Amino acid sequence: MSEGAAKKEEKPRKFQAIRGTRDLLPPETALWNRVEQTAHEVFATFGFGEIRLPIFEPTELFARAVGSETDIVSKEMYTFEDHDLHELNLRRSRSITDIELFTEPTSVGIILPYAKHFLTEAKQELTAGKLPRTPSNEFLLARIESDLDYLATLTDATPRDAFRDRCSELRRNMQALELGPVISLRPEATASVCRAYIEHNMQQLPQPVKLYYLGPMFRRERPQKGRYRQFYQIGAEVLGGSDAPAIDAEVIEMVMMFFDRLELQGVQLEINSIGCRDCRPKYVELLRAALLKVKDKLGPDSQRRIETNPLRVLDSKLESEQGIIARLPRIADHLCEDCATHYAAVKHQLEMRGVIYRENWRLVRGLDYYMRTTFEITAKGLGSQNAVCGGGRYDGLVELLGGPPTKGIGFAIGEDRLILSLQESGKAPAQQGRDVYIAWMGERAHATAIRAAKDLRKAGFSVELPPVEQKFGKALGQADKLGAKYALILGDNEVSEGLWTLKTLADGSQAKYTEPDLLAHLRKSL
Ligand code: ATP
Ligand code: MG
């Protein structure tokens, strides 16, 4: 094939949004805006202020806050090393490839020079402060140096295995070197809000501090209806002050009021208390012991969780496990006195606010930081991914992240699912058409049309002004397709008479107006 022919074959790649991400398009985005606007309004009436957070943070923040045994942290985060040591990184990759490729002691002469070069540069970058001067990096550099010294002493008589062992150690040490901070796209935002609370000394503000946020979150989950890899949350947190049950109840009341304002259908609130640092560990042990007794009857996921996170077994949706779970000890029977009192008071406070709830002793939530009050809200039309909001109390979290002892409670709403449910139940607003389509013909009319469009837009109307002249018939067809309410007809006659024709597209009626009368008429009727 000639070069020319090969080029012809090569079609430009067609790009698509990555699996689990998607574009939100008009008119749907109008609904997203309405939802977000409602959040701003409702949350403001409860005294919450908006916080805007970074999309990425140190991985360590999420590992500590969310918990390293959770699905989110153990397998769902988008994590990468954030460094600008491009050259060093390339040299490392090249060195590692060499080590993997040349596995005979006689090849040491190929491996060594490049690896030594890497070491020299890495040391320079460490001195320059570009390579993080962490104890681990300092230790690894020393190890690499001694690996290289050893390899340099090799003779042809060195046994192959000794050579290979040392080479794999060298490779591991090189790989473990952290060229920059390890960061992750945020899988949730509570950890960031707590980080910000500490960083900006918000404990010095009047307590509690009430914050809300909205924006995208990232989790590498299996994409399906209502579950995406980039999804959106609207959340709120109350930090500091007391852990008065009225705070728990008011936060829940606020979400319910928000859903109510949006006319979300089939809203169901479930609540539970999962105890505190004192009583929960004891219950978890009890649960673990009970689970061990029925271990062979459980599926592999639950079997694993007996060790890592027994509470999560309660969350299981596996049909075969339901009967077993129903007979497990329940946390409500094992709460300490303080937690039991707190839980009872939260329920009472909800009743005082007319918030209807259902208790669900199996509601544990997937994040480690929760304690005492936990809640989840489901809505209609979502299939098995029907949770639109999850939340709870997390009194120890700020302290865990290095801040002062601080009470905390909050929730996160899944905005994608919320929108889905509104659409399924027909609560999405109809597409917003144009108010006025300007059908103009002739150069003189074009100048008038431009001026008219400017004035109408200033008055707040949505106006479509065709960029090139159209026959009136075509213009009216176009106006119809765009769902315009009126067509403003401007031809030479209209311009010279100073009387503009306005056609109501719904009934085809038309009337003539002077310019000021037209504006007044539109103001009245739109
Ligand atoms: P689920 O059990 O449905 O996976 P979760 O316990 O992981 O939810 P949280 O981390 O508490 O959820 O997040 C709060 C809300 O965010 C959920 O109730 C849900 O509406 C939404 N959400 C969570 N993960 C996703 C996702 N991958 N795609 C879309 N929405 C999500
Ligand atoms: Mg989840």
Coordinates of C-alpha atoms and ligand atoms in Angstrom, one line a residue:
M1 CA 0.0 0.0 0.0
S2 CA 1.3 3.5 -0.9
E3 CA 1.7 6.0 1.9
G4 CA -1.1 8.0 0.5
A5 CA -3.5 5.1 0.6
A6 CA -2.5 4.3 4.1
K7 CA -3.3 7.8 5.2
K8 CA -6.7 7.6 3.5
E9 CA -7.6 4.4 5.5
E10 CA -6.7 6.1 8.7
K11 CA -10.0 7.6 10.0
P12 CA -9.6 10.1 12.9
R13 CA -10.5 8.4 16.1
K14 CA -14.0 9.0 17.4
F15 CA -13.8 9.9 21.0
Q16 CA -16.5 9.0 23.5
A17 CA -17.0 9.9 27.2
I18 CA -15.2 7.4 29.4
R19 CA -17.4 4.6 30.8
G20 CA -19.1 5.7 33.9
T21 CA -18.9 9.4 33.0
R22 CA -21.5 11.3 30.9
D23 CA -22.4 14.6 29.4
L24 CA -25.4 16.4 30.9
L25 CA -27.2 18.2 28.1
P26 CA -29.9 20.8 27.8
P27 CA -32.8 20.6 28.4
E28 CA -31.9 18.3 31.3
T29 CA -29.3 20.7 32.7
A30 CA -32.2 23.1 33.4
L31 CA -33.5 20.6 35.9
W32 CA -30.0 20.2 37.4
N33 CA -29.9 24.0 37.9
R34 CA -33.4 24.0 39.4
V35 CA -32.3 21.3 41.9
E36 CA -29.1 23.2 42.8
Q37 CA -30.9 26.5 43.1
T38 CA -33.4 24.9 45.4
A39 CA -30.6 23.5 47.5
H40 CA -29.0 27.0 47.8
E41 CA -32.4 28.5 48.9
V42 CA -33.5 25.8 51.3
F43 CA -30.1 25.4 53.0
A44 CA -29.7 29.2 53.4
T45 CA -33.0 29.3 55.3
F46 CA -31.3 26.9 57.8
G47 CA -28.3 29.2 58.1
F48 CA -25.9 27.0 56.0
G49 CA -23.1 28.7 53.9
E50 CA -21.6 27.2 50.8
I51 CA -18.1 25.8 50.8
R52 CA -16.2 25.1 47.6
L53 CA -13.6 22.4 47.9
P54 CA -10.8 21.0 45.8
I55 CA -11.5 18.0 43.6
F56 CA -8.4 16.2 44.7
E57 CA -6.7 15.8 48.0
P58 CA -4.0 13.6 49.5
T59 CA -5.0 10.0 49.4
E60 CA -4.1 9.8 53.0
L61 CA -7.0 12.1 53.9
F62 CA -9.6 9.7 52.5
A63 CA -7.8 6.6 53.8
R64 CA -7.9 8.0 57.3
A65 CA -11.4 9.5 57.2
V66 CA -13.4 7.0 55.1
G67 CA -11.4 4.0 56.4
S68 CA -8.8 1.9 54.5
E69 CA -11.0 -1.3 54.8
T70 CA -14.0 0.3 53.0
D71 CA -14.7 -0.5 49.3
I72 CA -14.3 3.2 48.5
V73 CA -10.7 3.4 49.7
S74 CA -9.5 -0.1 49.0
K75 CA -10.6 -0.3 45.4
E76 CA -12.6 2.6 44.1
M77 CA -10.4 5.7 44.3
Y78 CA -8.7 7.3 41.3
T79 CA -5.2 7.7 42.7
F80 CA -2.1 9.0 41.1
E81 CA 1.3 10.3 42.0
D82 CA 1.4 14.1 41.5
H83 CA 5.0 15.1 40.6
D84 CA 6.7 17.1 38.0
L85 CA 9.8 14.9 38.0
H86 CA 9.1 13.8 34.4
E87 CA 12.8 13.0 33.5
L88 CA 13.4 11.1 36.6
N89 CA 10.2 9.1 36.2
L90 CA 11.2 8.2 32.6
R91 CA 14.6 7.1 33.7
R92 CA 13.0 5.0 36.4
S93 CA 10.7 3.2 34.0
R94 CA 13.5 2.6 31.6
S95 CA 15.7 1.2 34.4
I96 CA 12.9 -1.1 35.6
T97 CA 12.3 -2.3 32.0
D98 CA 16.0 -3.2 31.7
I99 CA 16.0 -5.1 35.0
E100 CA 12.9 -7.1 33.9
L101 CA 14.4 -7.8 30.4
F102 CA 18.0 -8.8 31.3
T103 CA 17.9 -11.6 33.8
E104 CA 21.3 -13.1 33.4
P105 CA 24.3 -12.1 35.6
T106 CA 26.3 -11.4 32.5
S107 CA 23.9 -8.5 31.7
V108 CA 24.8 -6.6 34.8
G109 CA 26.9 -4.2 32.6
I110 CA 23.7 -3.2 30.8
I111 CA 21.6 -2.6 33.9
L112 CA 24.1 -0.8 36.1
P113 CA 24.9 2.4 34.2
Y114 CA 21.3 3.5 33.7
A115 CA 20.3 2.6 37.3
K116 CA 23.3 4.5 38.7
H117 CA 22.3 7.5 36.6
F118 CA 18.9 7.2 38.1
L119 CA 20.3 7.1 41.6
T120 CA 22.5 10.2 41.1
E121 CA 19.6 12.2 39.7
A122 CA 17.2 11.1 42.4
K123 CA 19.7 12.2 45.1
Q124 CA 20.1 15.6 43.4
E125 CA 16.3 16.0 43.3
L126 CA 16.1 15.1 46.9
T127 CA 18.7 17.8 47.8
A128 CA 16.8 20.3 45.6
G129 CA 13.7 19.5 47.5
K130 CA 11.7 18.3 44.4
L131 CA 11.8 14.6 45.5
P132 CA 9.9 14.5 48.8
R133 CA 12.3 14.1 51.7
T134 CA 10.4 11.5 53.5
P135 CA 11.9 8.9 55.8
S136 CA 10.7 6.2 53.4
N137 CA 12.4 7.9 50.4
E138 CA 15.6 8.4 52.3
F139 CA 15.6 4.8 53.3
L140 CA 14.8 3.6 49.8
L141 CA 17.6 5.6 48.2
A142 CA 20.1 4.1 50.7
R143 CA 18.8 0.6 49.8
I144 CA 19.1 1.3 46.1
E145 CA 22.6 2.5 46.6
S146 CA 23.6 -0.7 48.4
D147 CA 21.8 -2.9 45.8
L148 CA 23.9 -1.2 43.1
D149 CA 27.1 -1.6 45.1
Y150 CA 26.4 -5.3 45.4
L151 CA 25.6 -5.7 41.8
A152 CA 28.8 -3.9 40.9
T153 CA 30.8 -6.6 42.7
L154 CA 29.3 -9.5 40.7
T155 CA 31.5 -11.8 38.8
D156 CA 30.5 -14.4 36.1
A157 CA 30.6 -17.0 38.8
T158 CA 27.8 -15.4 40.8
P159 CA 24.8 -17.8 40.9
R160 CA 21.9 -16.7 38.8
D161 CA 19.4 -16.8 41.7
A162 CA 21.4 -14.5 43.8
F163 CA 21.6 -12.1 40.9
R164 CA 17.9 -12.3 40.2
D165 CA 16.9 -11.9 43.9
R166 CA 18.9 -8.7 44.2
C167 CA 17.6 -7.4 40.9
S168 CA 14.0 -7.8 42.0
E169 CA 14.8 -6.1 45.3
L170 CA 16.3 -3.2 43.4
R171 CA 13.2 -3.0 41.2
R172 CA 10.9 -3.0 44.2
N173 CA 12.9 -0.3 45.9
M174 CA 12.9 1.9 42.8
Q175 CA 9.2 1.4 42.3
A176 CA 8.4 2.3 46.0
L177 CA 10.2 5.6 45.7
E178 CA 7.5 8.3 45.9
L179 CA 8.3 10.9 43.3
G180 CA 5.6 13.2 44.6
P181 CA 2.6 13.3 46.9
V182 CA 0.0 10.5 46.2
I183 CA -3.3 12.2 45.6
S184 CA -6.9 11.0 44.8
L185 CA -9.9 12.4 43.1
R186 CA -12.4 12.9 45.9
P187 CA -14.8 10.0 46.4
E188 CA -16.8 12.0 48.9
A189 CA -16.5 15.4 50.5
T190 CA -17.0 15.1 54.3
A191 CA -13.3 14.4 54.8
S192 CA -12.5 17.6 52.8
V193 CA -14.9 19.7 54.8
C194 CA -13.4 18.5 58.1
R195 CA -9.9 19.2 56.7
A196 CA -11.0 22.7 55.7
Y197 CA -12.6 23.2 59.2
I198 CA -9.2 22.4 60.8
E199 CA -7.1 24.3 58.3
H200 CA -9.1 27.5 58.6
N201 CA -9.4 27.3 62.4
M202 CA -13.2 27.3 62.1
Q203 CA -13.4 26.2 65.7
Q204 CA -12.8 29.9 66.6
L205 CA -16.1 30.8 64.8
P206 CA -19.4 30.8 66.6
Q207 CA -20.3 27.0 66.8
P208 CA -21.7 25.0 65.2
V209 CA -20.4 25.8 61.8
K210 CA -22.9 24.9 59.1
L211 CA -21.6 24.2 55.6
Y212 CA -22.9 22.8 52.4
Y213 CA -21.3 21.8 49.1
L214 CA -22.2 20.5 45.7
G215 CA -20.1 19.0 42.9
P216 CA -18.7 15.9 41.3
M217 CA -17.3 12.8 43.2
F218 CA -15.3 10.0 41.7
R219 CA -15.5 6.2 42.4
R220 CA -14.4 3.4 40.2
E221 CA -17.6 1.3 40.6
R222 CA -19.4 -0.8 38.1
P223 CA -21.4 1.6 36.1
Q224 CA -25.2 0.9 35.9
K225 CA -28.4 2.8 36.3
G226 CA -28.0 5.4 39.1
R227 CA -24.3 4.5 39.5
Y228 CA -21.6 6.3 37.7
R229 CA -17.9 6.8 38.1
Q230 CA -18.2 10.6 38.1
F231 CA -21.4 11.4 39.9
Y232 CA -22.6 14.5 41.8
Q233 CA -23.4 15.1 45.4
I234 CA -25.1 17.8 47.3
G235 CA -24.1 17.6 51.0
A236 CA -24.2 19.5 54.2
E237 CA -22.2 19.2 57.5
V238 CA -22.7 20.7 61.0
L239 CA -19.4 20.9 62.8
G240 CA -18.6 21.9 66.4
G241 CA -20.9 22.8 69.2
S242 CA -22.8 20.1 70.9
D243 CA -24.2 16.7 69.8
A244 CA -27.7 17.7 70.9
P245 CA -30.3 15.4 69.3
A246 CA -32.1 18.4 68.0
I247 CA -29.2 19.0 65.7
D248 CA -29.5 15.5 64.2
A249 CA -33.2 16.1 63.8
E250 CA -32.9 19.5 62.2
V251 CA -30.4 18.3 59.6
I252 CA -32.8 15.5 58.7
E253 CA -35.7 17.9 58.6
M254 CA -33.7 20.1 56.2
V255 CA -33.1 17.3 53.7
M256 CA -36.7 16.3 53.9
M257 CA -37.8 19.9 53.3
F258 CA -35.5 20.1 50.3
F259 CA -37.0 16.9 48.8
D260 CA -40.5 18.2 49.6
R261 CA -39.8 21.5 47.8
L262 CA -38.7 19.5 44.7
E263 CA -41.8 17.3 45.0
L264 CA -39.7 14.2 45.0
Q265 CA -42.0 11.2 45.1
G266 CA -42.0 8.1 47.4
V267 CA -39.6 9.6 49.9
Q268 CA -38.8 7.2 52.7
L269 CA -36.5 8.0 55.6
E270 CA -34.8 5.2 57.6
I271 CA -32.8 5.8 60.7
N272 CA -30.7 3.8 63.1
S273 CA -28.1 4.3 65.8
I274 CA -24.8 2.5 65.4
G275 CA -23.4 3.3 68.9
C276 CA -20.2 5.0 69.9
R277 CA -16.6 4.2 70.6
D278 CA -17.6 2.5 73.8
C279 CA -20.5 0.3 72.8
R280 CA -20.0 -0.3 69.1
P281 CA -16.7 -2.3 69.4
K282 CA -18.4 -4.6 72.0
Y283 CA -21.4 -5.1 69.7
V284 CA -19.1 -5.7 66.7
E285 CA -17.3 -8.5 68.6
L286 CA -20.7 -10.0 69.5
L287 CA -21.7 -9.8 65.9
R288 CA -18.4 -11.3 64.8
A289 CA -18.8 -14.3 67.2
A290 CA -22.4 -14.8 65.9
L291 CA -21.2 -14.6 62.3
L292 CA -18.4 -17.1 62.9
K293 CA -20.9 -19.6 64.0
V294 CA -22.8 -19.4 60.7
K295 CA -19.7 -18.7 58.5
D296 CA -20.2 -21.7 56.1
K297 CA -23.7 -20.5 55.3
L298 CA -22.5 -17.1 54.2
G299 CA -21.3 -16.0 50.7
P300 CA -17.6 -15.1 50.1
D301 CA -18.1 -11.4 50.5
S302 CA -19.7 -11.7 53.9
Q303 CA -17.2 -14.3 55.0
R304 CA -14.4 -11.9 54.2
R305 CA -16.2 -9.1 56.1
I306 CA -16.4 -11.1 59.3
E307 CA -12.8 -10.2 59.7
T308 CA -12.6 -6.8 58.0
N309 CA -15.9 -5.1 58.7
P310 CA -18.6 -7.3 60.2
L311 CA -21.2 -4.5 60.3
R312 CA -21.2 -4.5 56.5
V313 CA -22.6 -8.0 56.5
L314 CA -25.9 -6.5 57.8
D315 CA -26.0 -4.5 54.5
S316 CA -26.0 -7.7 52.4
K317 CA -28.6 -7.9 49.7
L318 CA -27.9 -11.6 49.0
E319 CA -31.2 -13.5 49.2
S320 CA -29.6 -16.6 50.8
E321 CA -28.2 -14.6 53.7
Q322 CA -31.4 -12.8 54.7
G323 CA -32.7 -15.5 57.0
I324 CA -29.4 -15.7 58.8
I325 CA -29.0 -12.0 59.2
A326 CA -32.5 -11.7 60.7
R327 CA -31.4 -13.8 63.6
L328 CA -28.2 -11.9 64.4
P329 CA -27.9 -9.8 67.5
R330 CA -29.3 -6.2 67.0
I331 CA -27.3 -3.1 68.0
A332 CA -30.4 -1.4 69.5
D333 CA -30.2 -4.1 72.3
H334 CA -26.5 -3.3 72.9
L335 CA -26.3 0.5 72.9
C336 CA -24.7 2.0 76.0
E337 CA -26.9 4.2 78.1
D338 CA -25.8 7.5 76.6
C339 CA -26.3 6.2 73.0
A340 CA -29.7 4.8 73.8
T341 CA -30.8 8.1 75.4
H342 CA -29.5 10.0 72.4
Y343 CA -31.2 7.8 69.9
A344 CA -34.5 8.0 71.8
A345 CA -34.2 11.8 71.9
V346 CA -33.4 12.0 68.1
K347 CA -36.6 10.1 67.4
H348 CA -38.6 12.4 69.7
Q349 CA -37.1 15.5 68.0
L350 CA -38.1 14.1 64.6
E351 CA -41.6 13.6 65.8
M352 CA -41.7 17.2 67.1
R353 CA -40.8 18.3 63.6
G354 CA -43.4 16.1 61.9
V355 CA -40.7 14.1 60.1
I356 CA -41.9 10.6 59.4
Y357 CA -39.2 7.9 59.7
R358 CA -38.9 4.1 59.8
E359 CA -36.3 2.4 62.0
N360 CA -34.0 0.0 60.3
W361 CA -31.6 -1.9 62.6
R362 CA -29.6 -3.1 59.6
L363 CA -28.7 0.4 58.3
V364 CA -25.0 0.7 58.9
R365 CA -23.6 2.8 56.0
G366 CA -20.4 2.1 54.1
L367 CA -18.1 4.6 55.7
D368 CA -16.1 4.0 58.8
Y369 CA -16.5 7.5 60.4
Y370 CA -20.1 7.2 61.4
M371 CA -21.3 6.8 64.9
R372 CA -24.7 7.1 66.7
T373 CA -27.3 8.5 64.3
T374 CA -27.2 7.1 60.8
F375 CA -29.9 7.6 58.2
E376 CA -30.7 6.9 54.6
I377 CA -33.5 8.2 52.3
T378 CA -34.9 6.4 49.3
A379 CA -37.1 7.6 46.5
K380 CA -39.3 6.2 43.7
G381 CA -38.3 5.1 40.3
L382 CA -34.7 4.1 40.9
G383 CA -34.7 0.3 40.9
S384 CA -32.1 -1.2 43.2
Q385 CA -30.0 1.9 43.4
N386 CA -32.8 3.7 45.2
A387 CA -30.8 5.5 48.0
V388 CA -30.8 9.3 47.2
C389 CA -29.3 10.4 50.5
G390 CA -27.1 8.9 53.2
G391 CA -25.9 10.6 56.4
G392 CA -25.0 10.4 60.0
R393 CA -23.1 11.6 63.0
Y394 CA -19.3 11.5 63.0
D395 CA -18.1 13.0 66.3
G396 CA -14.6 11.6 66.2
L397 CA -13.7 12.5 62.6
V398 CA -12.2 16.0 63.0
E399 CA -10.0 14.7 65.8
L400 CA -8.9 11.7 63.7
L401 CA -7.7 14.2 61.1
G402 CA -5.6 16.1 63.6
G403 CA -8.1 18.7 64.8
P404 CA -9.6 19.5 68.2
P405 CA -12.4 17.2 69.6
T406 CA -15.4 18.3 67.5
K407 CA -18.9 17.1 67.1
G408 CA -20.2 16.5 63.6
I409 CA -23.1 15.4 61.6
G410 CA -24.0 15.5 57.9
F411 CA -25.4 14.0 54.8
A412 CA -24.8 13.6 51.1
I413 CA -27.5 13.5 48.5
G414 CA -26.9 11.6 45.2
E415 CA -27.9 14.3 42.7
D416 CA -27.9 12.0 39.7
R417 CA -30.4 9.7 41.4
L418 CA -32.4 12.6 42.7
I419 CA -32.7 13.9 39.1
L420 CA -33.5 10.4 37.7
S421 CA -36.4 10.1 40.2
L422 CA -37.8 13.5 39.4
Q423 CA -37.7 12.6 35.7
E424 CA -39.3 9.2 36.3
S425 CA -42.2 10.8 38.2
G426 CA -42.7 13.5 35.6
K427 CA -41.5 16.3 38.0
A428 CA -39.0 17.5 35.5
P429 CA -40.0 20.9 34.0
A430 CA -40.9 20.9 30.3
Q431 CA -38.4 22.2 27.9
Q432 CA -38.2 26.0 27.9
G433 CA -38.8 27.3 24.4
R434 CA -37.9 30.8 23.1
D435 CA -40.2 33.7 23.8
V436 CA -39.7 35.5 20.5
Y437 CA -38.4 34.4 17.1
I438 CA -37.6 37.4 14.9
A439 CA -38.4 36.8 11.3
W440 CA -36.7 39.6 9.4
M441 CA -36.3 40.2 5.6
G442 CA -34.2 42.9 3.9
E443 CA -31.1 44.9 5.0
R444 CA -33.1 47.7 6.7
A445 CA -35.2 45.2 8.6
H446 CA -32.0 43.4 9.7
A447 CA -30.8 46.6 11.5
T448 CA -34.1 47.0 13.2
A449 CA -34.2 43.3 14.1
I450 CA -30.8 43.6 15.8
R451 CA -32.0 46.6 17.8
A452 CA -35.3 44.8 18.7
A453 CA -33.4 41.7 19.8
K454 CA -31.2 43.8 22.1
D455 CA -34.1 45.6 23.7
L456 CA -36.2 42.4 24.2
R457 CA -33.2 40.5 25.7
K458 CA -32.5 43.5 28.0
A459 CA -36.1 43.1 29.2
G460 CA -35.3 39.5 30.0
F461 CA -37.0 37.7 27.1
S462 CA -35.4 34.8 25.3
V463 CA -34.9 35.8 21.7
E464 CA -33.8 33.9 18.6
L465 CA -32.4 36.2 15.9
P466 CA -31.6 34.3 12.7
P467 CA -28.2 35.2 11.4
V468 CA -29.1 35.2 7.7
E469 CA -32.3 36.3 5.9
Q470 CA -35.0 33.6 5.6
K471 CA -38.2 33.4 3.6
F472 CA -41.1 34.1 6.1
G473 CA -42.5 30.6 5.6
K474 CA -39.2 29.0 6.6
A475 CA -38.7 31.4 9.5
L476 CA -42.1 30.6 10.9
G477 CA -41.4 26.8 10.6
Q478 CA -38.1 27.3 12.4
A479 CA -39.9 29.3 15.2
D480 CA -42.3 26.5 15.6
K481 CA -39.5 23.9 15.9
L482 CA -37.8 25.9 18.6
G483 CA -41.1 26.1 20.6
A484 CA -41.2 29.9 20.3
K485 CA -44.3 31.6 21.7
Y486 CA -44.2 34.6 19.3
A487 CA -42.8 35.4 16.0
L488 CA -41.9 39.1 15.5
I489 CA -42.3 39.8 11.8
L490 CA -40.1 42.6 10.4
G491 CA -40.2 43.4 6.7
D492 CA -39.6 46.6 4.8
N493 CA -43.3 47.6 5.3
E494 CA -43.1 47.1 9.1
V495 CA -40.0 49.2 9.3
S496 CA -41.2 52.1 7.2
E497 CA -44.6 52.1 8.9
G498 CA -43.1 51.8 12.4
L499 CA -45.7 49.1 13.1
W500 CA -44.4 45.7 13.9
T501 CA -46.4 42.4 13.4
L502 CA -46.5 40.0 16.3
K503 CA -47.8 36.5 15.5
T504 CA -48.9 34.2 18.4
L505 CA -47.8 30.8 17.3
A506 CA -50.2 28.8 19.4
D507 CA -53.3 30.1 17.6
G508 CA -51.9 31.8 14.5
S509 CA -53.5 35.2 15.4
Q510 CA -51.5 38.3 14.7
A511 CA -51.6 42.0 15.5
K512 CA -49.6 45.2 14.8
Y513 CA -47.9 47.2 17.5
T514 CA -45.6 50.2 17.8
E515 CA -42.3 49.5 19.3
P516 CA -43.2 50.6 22.9
D517 CA -46.6 49.0 22.8
L518 CA -45.1 45.7 21.7
L519 CA -42.8 45.6 24.7
A520 CA -45.6 46.4 27.0
H521 CA -47.8 43.7 25.4
L522 CA -45.0 41.1 25.8
R523 CA -44.4 42.1 29.4
K524 CA -48.1 41.6 30.2
S525 CA -48.5 38.3 28.4
L526 CA -45.2 36.4 29.1
Ligands
ATP1 P1 -24.9 3.0 47.7 O1 -25.1 2.1 48.8 O2 -26.1 3.3 46.9 O3 -23.7 2.7 46.9 P2 -23.3 4.7 49.4 O4 -23.5 4.2 50.8 O5 -22.0 4.3 48.7 O6 -24.5 4.4 48.4 P3 -22.7 7.4 50.1 O7 -21.2 7.3 50.0 O8 -23.3 7.6 51.4 O9 -23.4 6.3 49.3 O10 -23.2 8.6 49.2 C1 -24.4 9.3 49.4 C2 -25.3 9.2 48.1 O11 -24.5 9.4 47.0 C3 -25.9 7.8 47.9 O12 -27.1 7.7 48.7 C4 -26.2 7.9 46.4 O13 -27.4 8.6 46.2 C5 -25.1 8.7 45.9 N1 -24.1 7.8 45.2 C6 -23.1 7.1 45.8 N2 -22.3 6.4 44.9 C7 -22.8 6.8 43.7 C8 -22.5 6.5 42.3 N3 -21.5 5.7 42.1 N4 -23.2 7.0 41.4 C9 -24.3 7.8 41.6 N5 -24.6 8.2 42.9 C10 -23.9 7.7 43.9
MG2 MG -21.6 2.7 47.4

